[in-house]
Coordinates of N, CA and C in Angstrom, one line a residue:
M27 N 112.8 115.8 104.6 CA 112.8 115.8 103.2 C 113.2 117.2 102.8
R28 N 113.8 117.3 101.7 CA 114.1 118.6 101.0 C 114.1 118.4 99.5
E29 N 113.6 119.4 98.8 CA 113.7 119.4 97.4 C 115.1 119.9 97.0
I30 N 115.7 119.2 96.1 CA 117.1 119.5 95.6 C 117.0 119.6 94.1
K31 N 117.4 120.7 93.5 CA 117.5 120.8 92.0 C 118.9 120.7 91.6
L32 N 119.2 119.7 90.7 CA 120.5 119.5 90.2 C 120.6 119.6 88.7
N33 N 119.6 120.2 88.1 CA 119.6 120.3 86.6 C 120.7 121.3 86.1
D34 N 121.1 122.2 87.0 CA 122.2 123.1 86.7 C 123.2 123.0 87.8
L35 N 124.3 122.3 87.5 CA 125.3 122.0 88.6 C 126.1 123.2 89.0
D36 N 126.0 124.3 88.2 CA 126.6 125.5 88.6 C 125.7 126.4 89.5
N37 N 124.5 125.9 89.7 CA 123.5 126.6 90.5 C 122.6 125.6 91.2
I38 N 123.2 124.8 92.1 CA 122.4 123.7 92.8 C 121.5 124.4 93.9
V39 N 120.3 124.0 93.9 CA 119.3 124.6 94.8 C 118.9 123.6 95.9
L40 N 119.1 123.9 97.1 CA 118.7 123.1 98.3 C 117.5 123.7 98.9
G41 N 116.4 123.0 98.9 CA 115.2 123.5 99.5 C 115.2 123.4 101.0
E42 N 114.2 124.0 101.6 CA 114.1 124.0 103.1 C 113.8 122.6 103.5
E43 N 114.4 122.2 104.7 CA 114.1 120.9 105.2 C 112.7 120.9 105.8
Q44 N 112.0 119.7 105.5 CA 110.6 119.6 106.0 C 110.5 118.2 106.6
A45 N 109.8 118.1 107.7 CA 109.4 116.9 108.4 C 108.3 116.2 107.6
I46 N 108.3 114.9 107.5 CA 107.2 114.2 106.8 C 106.4 113.5 107.9
P47 N 105.1 113.8 108.1 CA 104.3 113.1 109.1 C 104.3 111.6 108.9
F48 N 104.3 110.9 110.0 CA 104.2 109.4 110.0 C 105.5 108.7 109.9
L49 N 106.5 109.4 109.4 CA 107.8 108.7 109.1 C 108.8 108.9 110.2
S50 N 109.5 107.8 110.5 CA 110.6 107.9 111.5 C 111.9 108.3 110.8
A51 N 112.9 108.4 111.6 CA 114.2 108.8 111.1 C 114.8 107.7 110.1
N52 N 114.5 106.4 110.4 CA 114.9 105.4 109.5 C 113.8 105.0 108.5
S53 N 113.6 105.9 107.5 CA 112.6 105.7 106.5 C 113.2 105.9 105.1
Y54 N 112.9 105.0 104.2 CA 113.5 105.1 102.9 C 112.5 104.9 101.8
P55 N 112.5 105.8 100.7 CA 111.5 105.7 99.7 C 111.9 105.0 98.4
A56 N 111.0 104.6 97.6 CA 111.2 104.1 96.3 C 109.9 104.5 95.5
M57 N 110.1 104.8 94.2 CA 108.9 105.2 93.4 C 108.6 104.3 92.2
S58 N 107.4 104.2 91.9 CA 106.9 103.6 90.7 C 106.3 104.7 89.9
D59 N 105.7 104.4 88.8 CA 105.0 105.4 88.0 C 103.9 106.0 88.7
K60 N 103.1 105.3 89.5 CA 101.9 105.8 90.2 C 102.1 106.1 91.7
Y61 N 103.1 105.4 92.3 CA 103.1 105.5 93.8 C 104.5 105.8 94.3
I62 N 104.5 106.3 95.6 CA 105.7 106.4 96.4 C 105.6 105.4 97.5
Y63 N 106.5 104.5 97.6 CA 106.5 103.5 98.6 C 107.5 104.0 99.7
M64 N 107.3 103.6 100.9 CA 108.2 104.0 102.0 C 108.2 102.9 103.0
V65 N 109.5 102.5 103.4 CA 109.7 101.6 104.5 C 110.2 102.4 105.6
S66 N 109.7 102.0 106.8 CA 110.0 102.8 108.0 C 110.3 101.9 109.2
E67 N 111.3 102.1 110.0 CA 111.5 101.4 111.2 C 110.7 102.1 112.3
T68 N 109.9 101.3 113.0 CA 109.0 101.8 114.0 C 109.1 101.0 115.3
R69 N 108.6 101.6 116.3 CA 108.6 101.0 117.6 C 107.1 100.8 118.0
V70 N 106.7 99.5 117.9 CA 105.3 99.2 118.2 C 105.1 98.8 119.7
S71 N 106.0 97.9 120.1 CA 105.9 97.4 121.5 C 106.8 98.2 122.4
P72 N 106.5 98.2 123.7 CA 107.4 98.9 124.6 C 108.8 98.2 124.5
I73 N 109.9 99.0 124.4 CA 111.2 98.4 124.2 C 112.0 98.7 125.5
K74 N 112.3 97.7 126.3 CA 113.0 97.9 127.6 C 114.3 97.1 127.6
E75 N 114.4 96.1 126.8 CA 115.7 95.3 126.8 C 116.6 95.8 125.7
I76 N 117.9 95.7 125.9 CA 118.8 96.2 124.9 C 118.8 95.3 123.7
P77 N 118.9 95.9 122.5 CA 119.1 97.3 122.2 C 117.8 98.1 122.3
T78 N 117.7 99.0 123.2 CA 116.5 99.8 123.4 C 116.3 100.9 122.3
W79 N 117.4 101.2 121.5 CA 117.3 102.2 120.5 C 117.0 101.6 119.1
V80 N 116.7 100.3 119.0 CA 116.4 99.7 117.8 C 114.9 99.3 117.7
G81 N 114.2 99.6 116.6 CA 112.8 99.4 116.4 C 112.5 97.9 116.3
D82 N 111.2 97.6 116.5 CA 110.8 96.2 116.4 C 110.0 95.8 115.1
V83 N 109.5 96.8 114.4 CA 108.7 96.6 113.2 C 109.2 97.4 112.1
C84 N 109.4 96.8 110.9 CA 109.6 97.6 109.7 C 108.3 97.6 108.9
R85 N 107.8 98.8 108.6 CA 106.5 99.0 108.0 C 106.6 99.5 106.6
L86 N 105.8 98.9 105.7 CA 105.7 99.3 104.3 C 104.4 100.1 104.0
A87 N 104.5 101.3 103.5 CA 103.3 102.1 103.2 C 103.5 102.7 101.8
Y88 N 102.4 103.2 101.3 CA 102.5 103.9 100.0 C 101.5 105.1 100.0
K89 N 101.7 106.0 99.0 CA 100.7 107.0 98.7 C 100.9 107.3 97.2
P90 N 99.8 107.8 96.6 CA 99.9 108.1 95.1 C 100.9 109.3 94.9
R91 N 101.6 109.2 93.8 CA 102.6 110.3 93.5 C 101.9 111.6 93.3
T92 N 100.6 111.6 93.1 CA 99.9 112.9 92.9 C 99.7 113.6 94.2
E93 N 99.9 113.0 95.4 CA 99.7 113.6 96.7 C 101.0 114.2 97.2
D94 N 100.9 115.2 98.0 CA 102.1 115.8 98.6 C 102.8 114.9 99.6
L95 N 104.1 114.6 99.3 CA 104.8 113.7 100.2 C 104.8 114.2 101.6
A96 N 104.9 115.4 101.9 CA 105.0 116.0 103.2 C 103.6 116.3 103.8
G97 N 102.6 115.9 103.1 CA 101.2 116.3 103.5 C 100.8 115.4 104.7
D98 N 99.5 115.4 104.8 CA 98.8 114.7 105.9 C 99.3 113.3 106.1
K99 N 99.5 112.9 107.3 CA 100.0 111.5 107.6 C 98.9 110.5 107.2
D100 N 97.6 110.9 107.1 CA 96.6 109.9 106.8 C 96.6 109.5 105.3
G101 N 97.4 110.2 104.5 CA 97.6 109.9 103.1 C 98.4 108.6 102.9
W102 N 99.2 108.2 103.9 CA 100.0 107.0 103.8 C 99.1 105.7 104.1
I103 N 99.1 104.7 103.2 CA 98.4 103.5 103.4 C 99.3 102.4 103.7
E104 N 99.2 101.7 104.8 CA 100.1 100.6 105.1 C 99.7 99.4 104.3
I105 N 100.7 98.8 103.7 CA 100.6 97.5 102.9 C 100.9 96.3 103.8
G106 N 101.9 96.4 104.5 CA 102.3 95.3 105.4 C 103.5 95.7 106.2
H107 N 104.0 94.7 106.9 CA 105.2 95.0 107.8 C 105.9 93.7 108.1
A108 N 107.1 93.8 108.7 CA 107.9 92.7 109.1 C 108.2 93.0 110.6
G109 N 107.6 92.2 111.5 CA 107.8 92.4 112.9 C 108.1 91.1 113.6
P110 N 108.1 91.0 114.9 CA 108.5 89.8 115.6 C 107.7 88.6 115.2
E111 N 106.4 88.7 115.0 CA 105.6 87.6 114.6 C 106.0 87.0 113.2
E112 N 106.3 87.9 112.3 CA 106.7 87.4 111.0 C 108.1 86.9 110.9
T113 N 109.0 87.5 111.6 CA 110.5 87.2 111.4 C 111.0 86.3 112.5
G114 N 110.4 86.3 113.7 CA 110.9 85.5 114.8 C 112.0 86.2 115.6
F115 N 112.2 87.5 115.3 CA 113.2 88.3 116.0 C 112.5 89.4 116.7
P116 N 113.0 89.8 117.9 CA 112.3 90.9 118.7 C 112.7 92.3 118.1
R117 N 113.7 92.4 117.3 CA 114.1 93.7 116.7 C 114.2 93.5 115.2
N118 N 113.6 94.5 114.5 CA 113.6 94.5 113.0 C 113.8 95.9 112.6
H119 N 114.9 96.2 111.9 CA 115.2 97.6 111.7 C 116.1 97.8 110.4
N120 N 116.5 99.1 110.2 CA 117.2 99.5 109.0 C 116.6 99.0 107.7
P121 N 115.4 99.3 107.4 CA 114.7 98.8 106.2 C 115.2 99.5 105.0
G122 N 115.0 98.9 103.9 CA 115.3 99.4 102.6 C 114.5 98.7 101.5
I123 N 114.5 99.3 100.3 CA 113.7 98.7 99.2 C 114.6 98.4 98.1
L124 N 114.5 97.3 97.4 CA 115.3 96.9 96.2 C 114.8 97.8 95.1
T125 N 115.7 98.6 94.6 CA 115.4 99.6 93.5 C 116.5 99.5 92.4
D126 N 116.2 100.3 91.3 CA 117.3 100.5 90.4 C 118.2 101.6 90.9
T127 N 119.2 102.0 90.1 CA 120.2 102.9 90.6 C 119.7 104.3 90.8
K128 N 118.5 104.6 90.3 CA 117.9 105.9 90.5 C 116.8 105.9 91.6
G129 N 116.6 104.8 92.2 CA 115.6 104.7 93.3 C 114.2 104.4 92.9
Y130 N 114.1 103.9 91.6 CA 112.8 103.5 91.1 C 112.6 102.0 91.3
M131 N 111.3 101.6 91.5 CA 110.9 100.2 91.6 C 111.4 99.4 90.4
L132 N 111.8 98.2 90.6 CA 112.2 97.3 89.5 C 111.0 96.8 88.8
S133 N 109.8 96.7 89.5 CA 108.6 96.1 88.9 C 107.4 96.7 89.6
D134 N 106.3 96.9 88.9 CA 105.1 97.3 89.6 C 104.3 96.1 90.2
D135 N 104.9 94.9 90.0 CA 104.2 93.7 90.5 C 104.6 93.3 91.9
E136 N 105.8 93.6 92.3 CA 106.2 93.2 93.6 C 107.3 94.2 94.2
L137 N 107.4 94.2 95.5 CA 108.3 95.0 96.2 C 109.1 94.1 97.1
V138 N 110.4 94.3 97.1 CA 111.3 93.6 98.1 C 111.8 94.5 99.1
M139 N 111.5 94.3 100.3 CA 112.0 95.1 101.5 C 113.1 94.3 102.2
Y140 N 114.2 94.9 102.3 CA 115.3 94.4 103.1 C 115.3 95.0 104.5
F141 N 115.7 94.2 105.5 CA 115.8 94.7 106.8 C 116.8 93.9 107.6
T142 N 117.1 94.4 108.8 CA 118.1 93.7 109.7 C 117.3 93.2 110.9
P143 N 117.2 91.9 111.2 CA 116.7 91.5 112.5 C 117.8 91.4 113.5
A144 N 117.4 91.4 114.8 CA 118.3 91.3 115.9 C 117.7 90.7 117.1
M145 N 118.5 90.0 117.9 CA 118.1 89.5 119.2 C 118.2 90.6 120.2
T146 N 117.7 90.3 121.4 CA 117.9 91.2 122.5 C 118.8 90.6 123.5
G147 N 119.2 91.4 124.5 CA 120.1 90.9 125.6 C 121.6 91.0 125.2
E148 N 122.4 90.3 125.9 CA 123.8 90.6 125.8 C 124.4 90.2 124.4
N149 N 123.8 89.3 123.7 CA 124.3 88.9 122.4 C 123.7 89.6 121.2
W150 N 123.0 90.7 121.4 CA 122.3 91.4 120.4 C 123.1 91.8 119.2
L151 N 124.4 92.2 119.5 CA 125.2 92.7 118.4 C 125.6 91.7 117.5
W152 N 125.7 90.4 117.9 CA 126.1 89.3 117.0 C 125.0 88.6 116.3
S153 N 123.8 89.1 116.3 CA 122.7 88.5 115.6 C 122.3 89.2 114.3
Y154 N 123.0 90.1 113.9 CA 122.7 90.9 112.7 C 122.9 90.1 111.4
D155 N 121.9 90.0 110.6 CA 121.9 89.4 109.2 C 121.0 90.3 108.4
L156 N 121.1 90.1 107.1 CA 120.2 90.8 106.2 C 119.0 89.8 105.8
Y157 N 117.8 90.2 106.0 CA 116.6 89.5 105.7 C 115.8 90.2 104.6
S158 N 114.9 89.6 104.0 CA 114.0 90.3 103.0 C 112.6 89.8 103.2
A159 N 111.7 90.6 102.7 CA 110.3 90.2 102.6 C 109.8 90.7 101.3
T160 N 109.1 89.9 100.6 CA 108.6 90.2 99.3 C 107.1 90.4 99.4
F161 N 106.6 91.6 98.8 CA 105.2 91.9 98.9 C 104.6 91.9 97.4
N162 N 103.6 91.1 97.2 CA 103.0 90.9 95.9 C 102.0 92.1 95.7
L163 N 102.5 93.1 95.0 CA 101.7 94.3 94.7 C 100.5 94.0 93.8
K164 N 100.6 93.1 92.9 CA 99.5 92.7 92.0 C 98.3 92.3 92.8
S165 N 98.5 91.5 93.8 CA 97.3 91.1 94.6 C 96.8 92.2 95.4
Y166 N 97.6 93.1 95.8 CA 97.2 94.2 96.7 C 96.4 95.3 95.9
F167 N 96.8 95.6 94.6 CA 96.2 96.6 93.8 C 95.2 96.0 92.8
K168 N 94.5 94.9 93.1 CA 93.5 94.4 92.2 C 92.4 95.3 91.9

């Protein structure tokens, strides 16, 4: 993560790069008025069959916007995930969140996570499709 200031295009400021605890390289954010949501590709099970470089679970977590994004990893609260049990596929990766053009949530009531499932073995490359999972945030934040 890095802070970037674009309010003066003649003087763009690129902040120092910072690692965010808990998040993998394939992590993508979206914001609502109160929360920052993050989907992350993770490796939960031992991965020995090709594609070995592809994660098996896409995890959805959030933290209040009042907390430091790069702060303690314990500040992230997992809402749910899409893994082999939910999708029927051994690999689930490249997650993203449906947002508006500025990266904000379309609704505070639900979140749509997109991801790519894949098979393993010699036909792994030909099994890529775009799937989605919808999380009812109203029931989660009662």
